[in-house]
Amino acid sequence: VHVGLNALTLLAMGIPLEGFHGFFRTFLTFNLGVAGGGLAFLVYSPHQPVIGMSGGGYALIGMHWASLFMNWKQIKYRRPTLIFTLAAALMDLVGVIYGPVFFGQVAGRIAHSSHFGGYLAGFCCSVVFGRKLVWSQCERFLQGVLFATAVFTVVLSIAWLAQWPPRGLFSGNAYCWVRQVLVPEVGWQ
């Protein structure tokens, strides 16, 4: 199911973006979204399972939002695009909240932080590198602010990952290290 939804997201979101932004910008944003999703996963929920290319798919949704934000008056199908991307984000939010209820513990352990990292990376990349039809001074300023924010976030994420033993941002202890050294069922190893 997950692979199928990722493929559907890639097709539904990627084809229109490639037509507007071109291959290189779409390729760059997708891959930076995968990296951003991976960094968000490693910082927020490193002990949960993560599979697929969700960060890239959600980066394409973020890229749509940035394109709408930066080119609202110039895009022909802006309202259907906004409704479609908001529906996709709403379905993801419903999955985060109600997934454990309908699909059991497996859905409760999925690392949704990679989705958020993909959204954020896709939005930032599209504002910074994306195609803009008409520029204003305010948009140039926003482009610089988002570029600086993205670089700062990546540097902080890498600094967080450099600590040892590894832990999530909201973890109380370094779970991997604690589980390897002290197993509650057996005692100190």
PDB file of C-alpha atoms in Angstrom:
ATOM      1  CA  VAL A   1       0.000   0.000   0.000  1.00  0.00           C
ATOM      2  CA  HIS A   2       2.751   2.442   0.971  1.00  0.00           C
ATOM      3  CA  VAL A   3       4.743   1.920  -2.229  1.00  0.00           C
ATOM      4  CA  GLY A   4       1.586   2.327  -4.318  1.00  0.00           C
ATOM      5  CA  LEU A   5       0.637   5.576  -2.589  1.00  0.00           C
ATOM      6  CA  ASN A   6       4.182   6.893  -3.027  1.00  0.00           C
ATOM      7  CA  ALA A   7       4.077   6.055  -6.750  1.00  0.00           C
ATOM      8  CA  LEU A   8       0.645   7.680  -7.112  1.00  0.00           C
ATOM      9  CA  THR A   9       1.902  10.801  -5.305  1.00  0.00           C
ATOM     10  CA  LEU A  10       4.947  10.929  -7.549  1.00  0.00           C
ATOM     11  CA  LEU A  11       2.849  10.726 -10.716  1.00  0.00           C
ATOM     12  CA  ALA A  12       0.033  13.048  -9.616  1.00  0.00           C
ATOM     13  CA  MET A  13       2.315  15.714  -8.180  1.00  0.00           C
ATOM     14  CA  GLY A  14       5.453  15.326 -10.290  1.00  0.00           C
ATOM     15  CA  ILE A  15       4.113  15.494 -13.844  1.00  0.00           C
ATOM     16  CA  PRO A  16       2.559  18.980 -13.557  1.00  0.00           C
ATOM     17  CA  LEU A  17       5.589  20.274 -11.653  1.00  0.00           C
ATOM     18  CA  GLU A  18       8.011  19.001 -14.259  1.00  0.00           C
ATOM     19  CA  GLY A  19       5.936  20.719 -16.924  1.00  0.00           C
ATOM     20  CA  PHE A  20       6.103  24.055 -15.089  1.00  0.00           C
ATOM     21  CA  HIS A  21       9.535  23.990 -13.418  1.00  0.00           C
ATOM     22  CA  GLY A  22      11.398  21.668 -15.767  1.00  0.00           C
ATOM     23  CA  PHE A  23      13.243  18.426 -15.145  1.00  0.00           C
ATOM     24  CA  PHE A  24      16.263  19.749 -13.256  1.00  0.00           C
ATOM     25  CA  ARG A  25      14.376  21.839 -10.681  1.00  0.00           C
ATOM     26  CA  THR A  26      11.865  19.053 -10.048  1.00  0.00           C
ATOM     27  CA  PHE A  27      14.662  16.473  -9.778  1.00  0.00           C
ATOM     28  CA  LEU A  28      16.622  18.692  -7.392  1.00  0.00           C
ATOM     29  CA  THR A  29      13.616  19.427  -5.193  1.00  0.00           C
ATOM     30  CA  PHE A  30      12.557  15.778  -5.066  1.00  0.00           C
ATOM     31  CA  ASN A  31      16.008  14.585  -4.014  1.00  0.00           C
ATOM     32  CA  LEU A  32      16.505  17.382  -1.507  1.00  0.00           C
ATOM     33  CA  GLY A  33      13.074  16.463  -0.145  1.00  0.00           C
ATOM     34  CA  VAL A  34      14.255  12.886   0.364  1.00  0.00           C
ATOM     35  CA  ALA A  35      17.327  14.246   2.186  1.00  0.00           C
ATOM     36  CA  GLY A  36      15.186  16.664   4.220  1.00  0.00           C
ATOM     37  CA  GLY A  37      12.791  13.871   5.130  1.00  0.00           C
ATOM     38  CA  GLY A  38      15.738  11.722   6.178  1.00  0.00           C
ATOM     39  CA  LEU A  39      17.195  14.464   8.354  1.00  0.00           C
ATOM     40  CA  ALA A  40      13.829  15.143   9.985  1.00  0.00           C
ATOM     41  CA  PHE A  41      13.422  11.412  10.627  1.00  0.00           C
ATOM     42  CA  LEU A  42      16.873  11.122  12.204  1.00  0.00           C
ATOM     43  CA  VAL A  43      16.336  14.181  14.419  1.00  0.00           C
ATOM     44  CA  TYR A  44      12.752  13.578  15.566  1.00  0.00           C
ATOM     45  CA  SER A  45      12.068   9.832  15.428  1.00  0.00           C
ATOM     46  CA  PRO A  46      15.192   7.768  14.730  1.00  0.00           C
ATOM     47  CA  HIS A  47      13.807   4.658  16.429  1.00  0.00           C
ATOM     48  CA  GLN A  48      10.681   4.277  14.298  1.00  0.00           C
ATOM     49  CA  PRO A  49      10.557   2.465  10.972  1.00  0.00           C
ATOM     50  CA  VAL A  50      10.768   4.537   7.805  1.00  0.00           C
ATOM     51  CA  ILE A  51      10.400   3.152   4.301  1.00  0.00           C
ATOM     52  CA  GLY A  52      10.116   4.423   0.775  1.00  0.00           C
ATOM     53  CA  MET A  53      10.578   7.833  -0.698  1.00  0.00           C
ATOM     54  CA  SER A  54       7.926   9.672   1.278  1.00  0.00           C
ATOM     55  CA  GLY A  55      10.131  12.715   1.810  1.00  0.00           C
ATOM     56  CA  GLY A  56      10.433  13.177  -1.950  1.00  0.00           C
ATOM     57  CA  GLY A  57       6.713  12.754  -2.571  1.00  0.00           C
ATOM     58  CA  TYR A  58       5.852  15.252   0.119  1.00  0.00           C
ATOM     59  CA  ALA A  59       8.526  17.592  -1.221  1.00  0.00           C
ATOM     60  CA  LEU A  60       6.526  17.675  -4.446  1.00  0.00           C
ATOM     61  CA  ILE A  61       3.446  18.712  -2.468  1.00  0.00           C
ATOM     62  CA  GLY A  62       5.526  21.423  -0.776  1.00  0.00           C
ATOM     63  CA  MET A  63       6.785  22.452  -4.209  1.00  0.00           C
ATOM     64  CA  HIS A  64       3.185  22.833  -5.400  1.00  0.00           C
ATOM     65  CA  TRP A  65       2.403  25.034  -2.396  1.00  0.00           C
ATOM     66  CA  ALA A  66       5.442  27.207  -3.021  1.00  0.00           C
ATOM     67  CA  SER A  67       4.559  27.508  -6.703  1.00  0.00           C
ATOM     68  CA  LEU A  68       1.047  28.574  -5.777  1.00  0.00           C
ATOM     69  CA  PHE A  69       2.358  30.984  -3.156  1.00  0.00           C
ATOM     70  CA  MET A  70       4.915  32.601  -5.459  1.00  0.00           C
ATOM     71  CA  ASN A  71       2.876  32.546  -8.712  1.00  0.00           C
ATOM     72  CA  TRP A  72      -0.749  32.729  -7.561  1.00  0.00           C
ATOM     73  CA  LYS A  73      -1.941  35.260 -10.149  1.00  0.00           C
ATOM     74  CA  GLN A  74      -0.017  33.669 -13.022  1.00  0.00           C
ATOM     75  CA  ILE A  75      -1.005  29.983 -12.563  1.00  0.00           C
ATOM     76  CA  LYS A  76      -4.005  28.883 -14.593  1.00  0.00           C
ATOM     77  CA  TYR A  77      -5.350  26.002 -12.455  1.00  0.00           C
ATOM     78  CA  ARG A  78      -4.469  27.410  -9.053  1.00  0.00           C
ATOM     79  CA  ARG A  79      -7.687  26.589  -7.171  1.00  0.00           C
ATOM     80  CA  PRO A  80      -7.917  22.911  -8.227  1.00  0.00           C
ATOM     81  CA  THR A  81      -4.211  22.508  -7.457  1.00  0.00           C
ATOM     82  CA  LEU A  82      -4.679  24.053  -4.020  1.00  0.00           C
ATOM     83  CA  ILE A  83      -7.706  21.853  -3.268  1.00  0.00           C
ATOM     84  CA  PHE A  84      -5.928  18.699  -4.472  1.00  0.00           C
ATOM     85  CA  THR A  85      -2.749  19.339  -2.477  1.00  0.00           C
ATOM     86  CA  LEU A  86      -4.687  20.330   0.652  1.00  0.00           C
ATOM     87  CA  ALA A  87      -6.728  17.134   0.327  1.00  0.00           C
ATOM     88  CA  ALA A  88      -3.503  15.120   0.114  1.00  0.00           C
ATOM     89  CA  ALA A  89      -2.127  16.856   3.213  1.00  0.00           C
ATOM     90  CA  LEU A  90      -5.430  16.346   5.047  1.00  0.00           C
ATOM     91  CA  MET A  91      -5.387  12.626   4.218  1.00  0.00           C
ATOM     92  CA  ASP A  92      -1.883  12.429   5.653  1.00  0.00           C
ATOM     93  CA  LEU A  93      -2.977  14.236   8.808  1.00  0.00           C
ATOM     94  CA  VAL A  94      -5.954  11.895   9.198  1.00  0.00           C
ATOM     95  CA  GLY A  95      -3.567   8.966   8.745  1.00  0.00           C
ATOM     96  CA  VAL A  96      -1.315  10.294  11.505  1.00  0.00           C
ATOM     97  CA  ILE A  97      -4.209  10.766  13.912  1.00  0.00           C
ATOM     98  CA  TYR A  98      -6.434   7.797  13.064  1.00  0.00           C
ATOM     99  CA  GLY A  99      -3.955   5.363  11.495  1.00  0.00           C
ATOM    100  CA  PRO A 100      -3.240   3.554  14.776  1.00  0.00           C
ATOM    101  CA  VAL A 101      -6.980   3.192  15.396  1.00  0.00           C
ATOM    102  CA  PHE A 102      -7.702   1.558  12.028  1.00  0.00           C
ATOM    103  CA  PHE A 103      -4.420  -0.203  11.270  1.00  0.00           C
ATOM    104  CA  GLY A 104      -3.160  -1.077  14.751  1.00  0.00           C
ATOM    105  CA  GLN A 105       0.276  -0.639  16.249  1.00  0.00           C
ATOM    106  CA  VAL A 106       2.104  -0.759  12.906  1.00  0.00           C
ATOM    107  CA  ALA A 107       0.637   2.598  11.851  1.00  0.00           C
ATOM    108  CA  GLY A 108       1.440   4.094  15.260  1.00  0.00           C
ATOM    109  CA  ARG A 109       5.145   3.372  14.788  1.00  0.00           C
ATOM    110  CA  ILE A 110       5.537   4.950  11.346  1.00  0.00           C
ATOM    111  CA  ALA A 111       7.904   7.914  11.235  1.00  0.00           C
ATOM    112  CA  HIS A 112       5.718  10.739   9.952  1.00  0.00           C
ATOM    113  CA  SER A 113       8.524  13.195  10.605  1.00  0.00           C
ATOM    114  CA  SER A 114       9.953  12.296   7.187  1.00  0.00           C
ATOM    115  CA  HIS A 115       6.730  13.613   5.641  1.00  0.00           C
ATOM    116  CA  PHE A 116       7.085  16.926   7.458  1.00  0.00           C
ATOM    117  CA  GLY A 117      10.756  17.165   6.476  1.00  0.00           C
ATOM    118  CA  GLY A 118       9.775  16.566   2.857  1.00  0.00           C
ATOM    119  CA  TYR A 119       7.079  19.265   2.962  1.00  0.00           C
ATOM    120  CA  LEU A 120       9.497  21.762   4.440  1.00  0.00           C
ATOM    121  CA  ALA A 121      12.357  20.924   2.068  1.00  0.00           C
ATOM    122  CA  GLY A 122      10.078  21.017  -0.973  1.00  0.00           C
ATOM    123  CA  PHE A 123       8.612  24.384  -0.021  1.00  0.00           C
ATOM    124  CA  CYS A 124      12.001  25.947   0.722  1.00  0.00           C
ATOM    125  CA  CYS A 125      13.651  24.516  -2.410  1.00  0.00           C
ATOM    126  CA  SER A 126      10.835  25.668  -4.642  1.00  0.00           C
ATOM    127  CA  VAL A 127      10.904  29.200  -3.252  1.00  0.00           C
ATOM    128  CA  VAL A 128      14.690  29.360  -3.566  1.00  0.00           C
ATOM    129  CA  PHE A 129      15.272  27.444  -6.836  1.00  0.00           C
ATOM    130  CA  GLY A 130      11.798  27.246  -8.384  1.00  0.00           C
ATOM    131  CA  ARG A 131      10.470  29.079 -11.396  1.00  0.00           C
ATOM    132  CA  LYS A 132       8.975  32.481 -10.671  1.00  0.00           C
ATOM    133  CA  LEU A 133       7.104  34.309 -13.393  1.00  0.00           C
ATOM    134  CA  VAL A 134       7.012  37.799 -11.819  1.00  0.00           C
ATOM    135  CA  TRP A 135       9.407  38.929  -9.082  1.00  0.00           C
ATOM    136  CA  SER A 136       8.902  41.509  -6.337  1.00  0.00           C
ATOM    137  CA  GLN A 137      11.341  42.807  -3.717  1.00  0.00           C
ATOM    138  CA  CYS A 138       9.381  41.093  -0.944  1.00  0.00           C
ATOM    139  CA  GLU A 139       9.690  37.746  -2.738  1.00  0.00           C
ATOM    140  CA  ARG A 140      13.440  38.219  -3.184  1.00  0.00           C
ATOM    141  CA  PHE A 141      13.724  38.896   0.546  1.00  0.00           C
ATOM    142  CA  LEU A 142      11.636  35.784   1.330  1.00  0.00           C
ATOM    143  CA  GLN A 143      13.870  33.761  -0.981  1.00  0.00           C
ATOM    144  CA  GLY A 144      16.956  34.842   0.981  1.00  0.00           C
ATOM    145  CA  VAL A 145      15.321  34.215   4.353  1.00  0.00           C
ATOM    146  CA  LEU A 146      14.184  30.715   3.360  1.00  0.00           C
ATOM    147  CA  PHE A 147      17.604  29.873   1.933  1.00  0.00           C
ATOM    148  CA  ALA A 148      19.290  30.954   5.184  1.00  0.00           C
ATOM    149  CA  THR A 149      16.666  29.053   7.223  1.00  0.00           C
ATOM    150  CA  ALA A 150      17.193  25.892   5.168  1.00  0.00           C
ATOM    151  CA  VAL A 151      20.980  26.031   5.534  1.00  0.00           C
ATOM    152  CA  PHE A 152      20.663  26.728   9.274  1.00  0.00           C
ATOM    153  CA  THR A 153      18.233  23.800   9.696  1.00  0.00           C
ATOM    154  CA  VAL A 154      20.537  21.398   7.844  1.00  0.00           C
ATOM    155  CA  VAL A 155      23.556  22.494   9.908  1.00  0.00           C
ATOM    156  CA  LEU A 156      21.597  22.090  13.174  1.00  0.00           C
ATOM    157  CA  SER A 157      20.339  18.667  12.074  1.00  0.00           C
ATOM    158  CA  ILE A 158      23.841  17.463  11.270  1.00  0.00           C
ATOM    159  CA  ALA A 159      25.119  18.843  14.582  1.00  0.00           C
ATOM    160  CA  TRP A 160      22.311  17.004  16.381  1.00  0.00           C
ATOM    161  CA  LEU A 161      23.230  13.776  14.598  1.00  0.00           C
ATOM    162  CA  ALA A 162      26.893  14.175  15.561  1.00  0.00           C
ATOM    163  CA  GLN A 163      26.147  13.614  19.237  1.00  0.00           C
ATOM    164  CA  TRP A 164      26.649  10.179  20.710  1.00  0.00           C
ATOM    165  CA  PRO A 165      24.729   8.102  21.640  1.00  0.00           C
ATOM    166  CA  PRO A 166      21.995   8.822  19.076  1.00  0.00           C
ATOM    167  CA  ARG A 167      18.602  10.001  20.295  1.00  0.00           C
ATOM    168  CA  GLY A 168      15.498  11.710  19.034  1.00  0.00           C
ATOM    169  CA  LEU A 169      14.881  15.359  19.814  1.00  0.00           C
ATOM    170  CA  PHE A 170      12.162  14.501  22.330  1.00  0.00           C
ATOM    171  CA  SER A 171      13.692  11.251  23.644  1.00  0.00           C
ATOM    172  CA  GLY A 172      14.539  11.078  27.298  1.00  0.00           C
ATOM    173  CA  ASN A 173      17.458   8.717  26.836  1.00  0.00           C
ATOM    174  CA  ALA A 174      19.667   7.349  24.128  1.00  0.00           C
ATOM    175  CA  TYR A 175      17.463   4.386  23.334  1.00  0.00           C
ATOM    176  CA  CYS A 176      19.834   2.492  21.032  1.00  0.00           C
ATOM    177  CA  TRP A 177      22.681   2.632  23.507  1.00  0.00           C
ATOM    178  CA  VAL A 178      20.491   1.846  26.509  1.00  0.00           C
ATOM    179  CA  ARG A 179      18.886  -1.150  24.770  1.00  0.00           C
ATOM    180  CA  GLN A 180      22.268  -2.530  23.753  1.00  0.00           C
ATOM    181  CA  VAL A 181      23.829  -2.180  27.194  1.00  0.00           C
ATOM    182  CA  LEU A 182      20.874  -2.644  29.530  1.00  0.00           C
ATOM    183  CA  VAL A 183      18.072  -4.973  28.424  1.00  0.00           C
ATOM    184  CA  PRO A 184      15.257  -4.739  31.017  1.00  0.00           C
ATOM    185  CA  GLU A 185      14.371  -8.437  30.741  1.00  0.00           C
ATOM    186  CA  VAL A 186      17.941  -9.619  31.290  1.00  0.00           C
ATOM    187  CA  GLY A 187      19.600  -6.828  33.248  1.00  0.00           C
ATOM    188  CA  TRP A 188      23.015  -5.254  32.773  1.00  0.00           C
ATOM    189  CA  GLN A 189      25.024  -6.828  29.928  1.00  0.00           C
TER     190      GLN A 189
END
